[in-house]
Each structure stands twice: as C-alpha cells, then as structure tokens.
Tab-separated table of C-alpha atoms in Angstrom:
chain	number	residue	atom	x	y	z
T	1	MET	CA	0.000	0.000	0.000
T	2	LEU	CA	2.836	2.387	0.867
T	3	THR	CA	4.553	1.553	-2.416
T	4	ASN	CA	1.396	2.274	-4.359
T	5	SER	CA	0.975	5.615	-2.583
T	6	PHE	CA	4.597	6.548	-3.259
T	7	THR	CA	4.220	5.601	-6.941
T	8	ALA	CA	1.057	7.676	-7.215
T	9	CYS	CA	2.790	10.671	-5.627
T	10	LEU	CA	5.764	10.287	-7.949
T	11	ARG	CA	3.473	10.112	-10.983
T	12	SER	CA	1.590	13.179	-9.781
T	13	GLU	CA	4.861	15.095	-9.350
T	14	ARG	CA	5.970	14.148	-12.871
T	15	GLU	CA	2.619	15.195	-14.265
T	16	ARG	CA	2.968	18.591	-12.539
T	17	GLU	CA	6.471	18.986	-13.974
T	18	CYS	CA	5.144	18.091	-17.406
T	19	ASP	CA	2.309	20.617	-17.052
T	20	VAL	CA	4.795	23.339	-16.053
T	21	ALA	CA	7.036	22.475	-19.024
T	22	ASN	CA	4.077	22.580	-21.404
T	23	LEU	CA	2.933	25.899	-19.969
T	24	ARG	CA	6.398	27.395	-20.390
T	25	ALA	CA	6.542	26.116	-23.962
T	26	MET	CA	3.165	27.676	-24.683
T	27	GLU	CA	4.247	30.978	-23.139
T	28	SER	CA	7.429	30.904	-25.224
T	29	ASP	CA	5.415	30.225	-28.368
T	30	VAL	CA	3.076	33.124	-27.559
T	31	ARG	CA	6.052	35.451	-26.990
T	32	GLN	CA	7.578	34.386	-30.313
T	33	ARG	CA	4.285	35.040	-32.084
T	34	GLU	CA	4.020	38.449	-30.424
T	35	ASP	CA	7.563	39.250	-31.552
T	36	LEU	CA	6.647	38.246	-35.108
T	37	ALA	CA	3.498	40.369	-34.981
T	38	THR	CA	5.461	43.462	-34.018
T	39	ALA	CA	8.135	43.059	-36.701
T	40	PRO	CA	7.740	46.096	-39.002
T	41	ALA	CA	7.742	45.988	-42.793
T	42	THR	CA	6.846	48.207	-45.715
T	43	VAL	CA	4.274	46.344	-47.789
T	44	ALA	CA	3.605	47.241	-51.420
T	45	PHE	CA	0.975	46.080	-53.884
T	46	ILE	CA	1.492	46.830	-57.589
T	47	ASP	CA	-0.912	45.799	-60.329
T	48	ILE	CA	-1.570	46.404	-64.015
T	49	ALA	CA	-4.472	48.837	-64.250
T	50	GLY	CA	-5.852	47.593	-67.589
T	51	PHE	CA	-5.102	43.885	-67.348
T	52	SER	CA	-8.700	42.591	-67.324
T	53	ALA	CA	-9.663	44.810	-70.260
T	54	ILE	CA	-6.676	43.600	-72.278
T	55	ALA	CA	-7.802	39.999	-71.752
T	56	ASP	CA	-11.375	40.884	-72.768
T	57	VAL	CA	-10.496	42.969	-75.830
T	58	TYR	CA	-7.308	41.339	-77.121
T	59	GLY	CA	-7.549	37.830	-75.688
T	60	ASP	CA	-5.856	35.812	-72.978
T	61	ALA	CA	-2.635	35.309	-74.951
T	62	ALA	CA	-2.104	39.060	-75.257
T	63	ALA	CA	-2.829	39.531	-71.557
T	64	LEU	CA	-0.339	36.790	-70.692
T	65	ASP	CA	2.331	38.519	-72.789
T	66	VAL	CA	1.742	41.747	-70.864
T	67	LEU	CA	1.907	39.896	-67.548
T	68	GLU	CA	5.198	38.224	-68.474
T	69	VAL	CA	6.743	41.607	-69.340
T	70	PHE	CA	5.569	42.994	-66.005
T	71	GLU	CA	6.796	39.987	-64.010
T	72	SER	CA	10.211	40.202	-65.652
T	73	MET	CA	10.523	43.893	-64.812
T	74	VAL	CA	9.551	43.257	-61.177
T	75	ARG	CA	12.103	40.443	-60.862
T	76	ASP	CA	14.834	42.633	-62.342
T	77	ALA	CA	14.004	45.512	-59.981
T	78	LEU	CA	14.175	43.181	-56.977
T	79	SER	CA	17.541	41.706	-57.930
T	80	GLY	CA	19.624	41.814	-54.754
T	81	TYR	CA	16.521	42.251	-52.587
T	82	GLU	CA	13.848	39.874	-51.382
T	83	PRO	CA	11.702	38.319	-54.151
T	84	PRO	CA	7.975	39.096	-54.316
T	85	ILE	CA	6.007	37.700	-51.391
T	86	LYS	CA	3.467	36.398	-53.891
T	87	TRP	CA	1.612	37.061	-57.129
T	88	ILE	CA	-2.162	37.510	-57.083
T	89	GLY	CA	-3.134	37.412	-60.736
T	90	ASP	CA	-1.599	40.559	-62.256
T	91	GLU	CA	-0.759	42.004	-58.820
T	92	ALA	CA	2.590	41.677	-57.039
T	93	MET	CA	2.836	41.812	-53.253
T	94	LEU	CA	6.259	43.040	-52.114
T	95	SER	CA	7.897	43.550	-48.733
T	96	PHE	CA	10.777	45.799	-47.654
T	97	PRO	CA	12.401	46.351	-44.252
T	98	GLU	CA	11.672	50.084	-44.219
T	99	PRO	CA	10.064	52.800	-46.399
T	100	ASP	CA	13.353	54.157	-47.736
T	101	THR	CA	14.311	50.784	-49.239
T	102	ALA	CA	10.868	50.506	-50.819
T	103	ILE	CA	11.331	53.908	-52.442
T	104	GLN	CA	14.816	53.000	-53.695
T	105	VAL	CA	13.474	49.865	-55.393
T	106	LEU	CA	10.107	51.088	-56.615
T	107	GLY	CA	11.392	54.367	-58.073
T	108	PRO	CA	13.351	52.732	-60.915
T	109	LEU	CA	10.718	50.012	-61.353
T	110	LEU	CA	7.778	52.377	-61.767
T	111	GLN	CA	9.768	54.661	-64.061
T	112	ALA	CA	10.685	51.657	-66.222
T	113	CYS	CA	7.054	50.509	-66.302
T	114	ARG	CA	5.980	54.006	-67.301
T	115	LYS	CA	8.416	53.989	-70.259
T	116	GLU	CA	7.595	50.427	-71.397
T	117	PRO	CA	5.276	50.754	-74.443
T	118	ARG	CA	3.925	47.219	-73.980
T	119	LEU	CA	2.568	47.943	-70.486
T	120	PRO	CA	-0.554	49.792	-69.394
T	121	LEU	CA	-0.252	52.103	-66.411
T	122	THR	CA	0.307	50.538	-63.005
T	123	ARG	CA	-1.395	51.212	-59.675
T	124	THR	CA	0.574	51.053	-56.432
T	125	GLY	CA	-0.256	51.135	-52.734
T	126	LEU	CA	2.235	51.173	-49.829
T	127	ASN	CA	1.910	50.968	-46.080
T	128	HIS	CA	4.418	50.531	-43.244
T	129	GLY	CA	3.709	48.864	-39.932
T	130	PRO	CA	3.752	45.605	-37.952
T	131	VAL	CA	3.153	42.379	-39.871
T	132	VAL	CA	2.821	38.696	-39.078
T	133	ARG	CA	5.096	36.399	-41.084
T	134	ARG	CA	3.959	32.835	-41.660
T	135	ALA	CA	5.154	30.272	-44.210
T	136	GLY	CA	6.670	32.936	-46.453
T	137	ASP	CA	3.537	35.084	-46.443
T	138	LEU	CA	2.520	38.263	-44.616
T	139	PHE	CA	-0.663	38.907	-42.671
T	140	GLY	CA	-2.219	41.635	-40.575
T	141	SER	CA	-3.759	45.069	-40.708
T	142	THR	CA	-0.684	46.621	-42.357
T	143	VAL	CA	-1.069	44.244	-45.313
T	144	ASN	CA	-4.818	44.768	-45.572
T	145	ILE	CA	-4.455	48.550	-45.641
T	146	ALA	CA	-1.742	48.409	-48.326
T	147	SER	CA	-4.020	46.256	-50.478
T	148	ARG	CA	-6.983	48.598	-50.038
T	149	ILE	CA	-4.799	51.602	-50.913
T	150	ALA	CA	-3.616	49.962	-54.145
T	151	ALA	CA	-7.215	49.281	-55.156
T	152	LEU	CA	-8.018	52.950	-54.561
T	153	ALA	CA	-5.142	54.259	-56.704
T	154	ALA	CA	-5.856	55.592	-60.175
T	155	PRO	CA	-3.918	54.342	-63.216
T	156	GLY	CA	-0.357	55.633	-62.978
T	157	GLN	CA	-0.751	56.625	-59.335
T	158	LEU	CA	1.160	55.605	-56.196
T	159	LEU	CA	-0.642	56.092	-52.875
T	160	ALA	CA	0.935	55.576	-49.460
T	161	THR	CA	0.570	56.195	-45.751
T	162	ARG	CA	2.500	58.759	-43.715
T	163	PRO	CA	5.721	56.781	-42.898
T	164	VAL	CA	6.325	56.169	-46.605
T	165	ALA	CA	5.486	59.778	-47.495
T	166	GLU	CA	7.942	61.059	-44.891
T	167	ALA	CA	10.717	58.903	-46.370
T	168	ALA	CA	9.910	60.257	-49.837
T	169	VAL	CA	9.980	63.865	-48.623
T	170	ALA	CA	13.392	63.235	-47.027
T	171	ARG	CA	14.659	62.233	-50.488
T	172	GLY	CA	13.226	65.348	-52.126
T	173	ILE	CA	10.470	63.452	-53.950
T	174	LEU	CA	7.224	65.249	-54.728
T	175	VAL	CA	4.467	64.270	-52.265
T	176	ARG	CA	0.844	65.475	-52.247
T	177	ASP	CA	-1.286	65.308	-49.103
T	178	LEU	CA	-4.688	63.849	-50.047
T	179	GLY	CA	-6.198	64.123	-46.573
T	180	THR	CA	-7.886	61.255	-44.754
T	181	VAL	CA	-9.689	58.544	-46.697
T	182	ALA	CA	-12.108	55.804	-45.658
T	183	LEU	CA	-10.931	52.367	-46.796
T	184	ARG	CA	-13.185	49.351	-47.163
T	185	SER	CA	-13.235	47.110	-44.070
T	186	VAL	CA	-10.764	49.397	-42.239
T	187	ALA	CA	-11.928	51.101	-39.045
T	188	GLY	CA	-11.413	54.865	-39.043
T	189	GLU	CA	-9.993	57.023	-41.803
T	190	VAL	CA	-6.409	56.751	-43.047
T	191	PRO	CA	-4.230	59.748	-44.046
T	192	LEU	CA	-3.111	59.184	-47.636
T	193	TYR	CA	-0.400	60.731	-49.792
T	194	GLU	CA	0.361	60.600	-53.494
T	195	ILE	CA	4.063	60.064	-54.191
T	196	GLU	CA	5.467	60.858	-57.620
T	197	LEU	CA	8.128	58.201	-58.181
T	198	ALA	CA	7.348	58.209	-61.915
T	199	PRO	CA	6.024	60.970	-64.196
T	200	SER	CA	2.388	61.773	-63.527
T	201	ALA	CA	-0.099	60.343	-65.992
T	202	ASP	CA	-2.208	62.926	-67.844
T	203	PRO	CA	-5.828	61.710	-67.469
T	204	ALA	CA	-6.747	63.139	-70.852
T	205	TRP	CA	-4.248	60.792	-72.510
T	206	ILE	CA	-5.178	57.549	-70.781
T	207	ASP	CA	-7.037	54.990	-72.895
T	208	PRO	CA	-10.185	54.332	-70.809
T	209	VAL	CA	-10.254	50.687	-71.884
T	210	CYS	CA	-6.741	49.237	-71.586
T	211	LYS	CA	-5.212	52.105	-69.524
T	212	MET	CA	-2.326	52.615	-71.948
T	213	HIS	CA	-0.931	56.135	-71.878
T	214	ALA	CA	-0.325	58.345	-74.907
T	215	PRO	CA	1.366	59.174	-77.145
T	216	TYR	CA	0.087	56.305	-79.287
T	217	SER	CA	2.283	55.827	-82.340
T	218	SER	CA	-0.128	53.681	-84.316
T	219	TYR	CA	-3.570	55.173	-83.657
T	220	ARG	CA	-5.324	58.287	-82.438
T	221	ARG	CA	-9.114	58.207	-82.581
T	222	ALA	CA	-11.837	58.219	-85.169
T	223	ALA	CA	-14.138	60.744	-83.462
T	224	PRO	CA	-13.011	64.390	-83.315
T	225	GLU	CA	-13.911	64.587	-79.614
T	226	GLY	CA	-13.936	62.293	-76.627
T	227	PRO	CA	-11.339	59.924	-75.146
T	228	TRP	CA	-8.145	58.964	-76.885
T	229	PHE	CA	-7.512	55.295	-77.671
T	230	CYS	CA	-4.442	53.221	-78.398
T	231	SER	CA	-6.130	51.099	-81.081
T	232	PRO	CA	-9.351	50.586	-83.065
T	233	GLN	CA	-10.104	47.569	-80.846
T	234	CYS	CA	-10.190	49.683	-77.684
T	235	GLU	CA	-12.243	52.396	-79.376
T	236	GLU	CA	-14.756	49.810	-80.592
T	237	ALA	CA	-14.967	48.205	-77.137
T	238	TYR	CA	-15.659	51.620	-75.605
T	239	ARG	CA	-18.233	52.477	-78.269
T	240	ARG	CA	-20.150	49.252	-77.576
T	241	SER	CA	-20.159	49.649	-73.799
T	242	PRO	CA	-18.991	53.081	-72.517
T	243	GLN	CA	-20.537	52.487	-69.101
T	244	THR	CA	-18.084	49.624	-68.564
T	245	TYR	CA	-15.034	51.850	-68.689
T	246	GLU	CA	-14.345	54.811	-66.470
T	247	VAL	CA	-12.996	57.836	-68.309
T	248	PRO	CA	-10.087	59.295	-66.278
T	249	ARG	CA	-10.610	62.825	-64.992
C-alpha cells in the first residue's frame, strides 16, 4: 500500500512537472508570435491597371504577354533584394524592411514601367507597420491597408501612408497630401499621400479601356472629340459599352 501511494505521488509530481514544461513552452510560443506580430515591414501592392480589359479585348494570350513583361521587370528591380512575397493574378505583393528601401526599389521600377510601351499604367499602394510572417507570407492590418490603398489608386498613381510619405519627402520626392480617406473594411480614416516616383499620368491621354498612356504611335481616334484610344479595338470596345469603362478625370 505504501509503495502504491509513493508511486502515485511520484506520478503526480511528474505530471505537474510536465504541465509546467508545457505551460512554459506555450508561453514561449506566444512570446515568439508576439515578436513576429510586431516586426515592421513596408508592404507594397502593384498591379496592371488595364489587365482585365486587355484579356477581354485582345484575348488571354495578349494579356499573358503583358503579364510576363511585367513579371520580368519586377524580378529585375528586386535583384539583390527579397523576391515578391506572392503574385495575385496581375498584382505583385512586395515587402521591404523600411520605407526608404521601398522607395529605392520602386522608383526605378515604376519609371521603367511608365516607359515600357507594352505595359498599361500601373497602380501602387504602400503601407508601413507591424506584420505577421507565416510560411513565407505576410498577414495583418498593415497588409490589408496596403491592399486597399492599391485598389483605390488611379492608373499611374502611387498612394501611401505617412511613414512612406515622410521617407519620400526626405529624399526630395514630390508628395501630395490627399487628406484622410475611408478604406473598405478598415476602421477609421487613413491619411493618404500621393508620391510621384514616376512621371504623372495625364488623365486626358489615358485609354479608358486598356489604360495605356499616350502618345500612341499607331492610332489616335476616329471621333473628333472624346477619349483617346491606343487602337481601333479599344475604341470599338468603348463604343459598344462606354458604361463599362471609367474615363479618367
């Protein structure tokens, strides 16, 4: 009987030690996750403004050609830096350690995209803040806000939050304060800034269908007034369904 009692006590002591070890492991895991959640990053989303229209008007093969040009330019710009976090259709999600690095990389990239005659205008959104890293991906409010900002940007426009704007100002880059903006599924309003890393796009010269920017070497327009188009195909698509395409202002 004494032996059984001693064995039971010993087992109970081991179980308590095991519980303490498990609790410490859980606390350590929580601390590690908290450390990951507070790790800052500058998150950027860049997409091709007219990609869907190109697929509709010119076909999937033409859209794929445009995407391959864009992907190649992004890879070249990131040479020596981290590769894209992921591709979401025609949109690249990028991550940088701080805003200044993002500006150093994206400046040449967006200028090259602007000069590339095979590419429509791009839209870019940046935000800096804490992120959660998991399995090579990023999560959290910082990422969500960057994505919403990119969706809000007009063709040829880069929008960003204050930390990125401050880094741009420190480099002497033109920054415009757009005030506070409500973003979908984001509580409160977010101060936004337009940063001119590439030449501004003239709205009057943006094809409303494919979002190419003039001058167009091969085509102007058939009508004496109205939007300018890069090709007869885009003009015909707009003529059939003008409500589908937003004319830049």
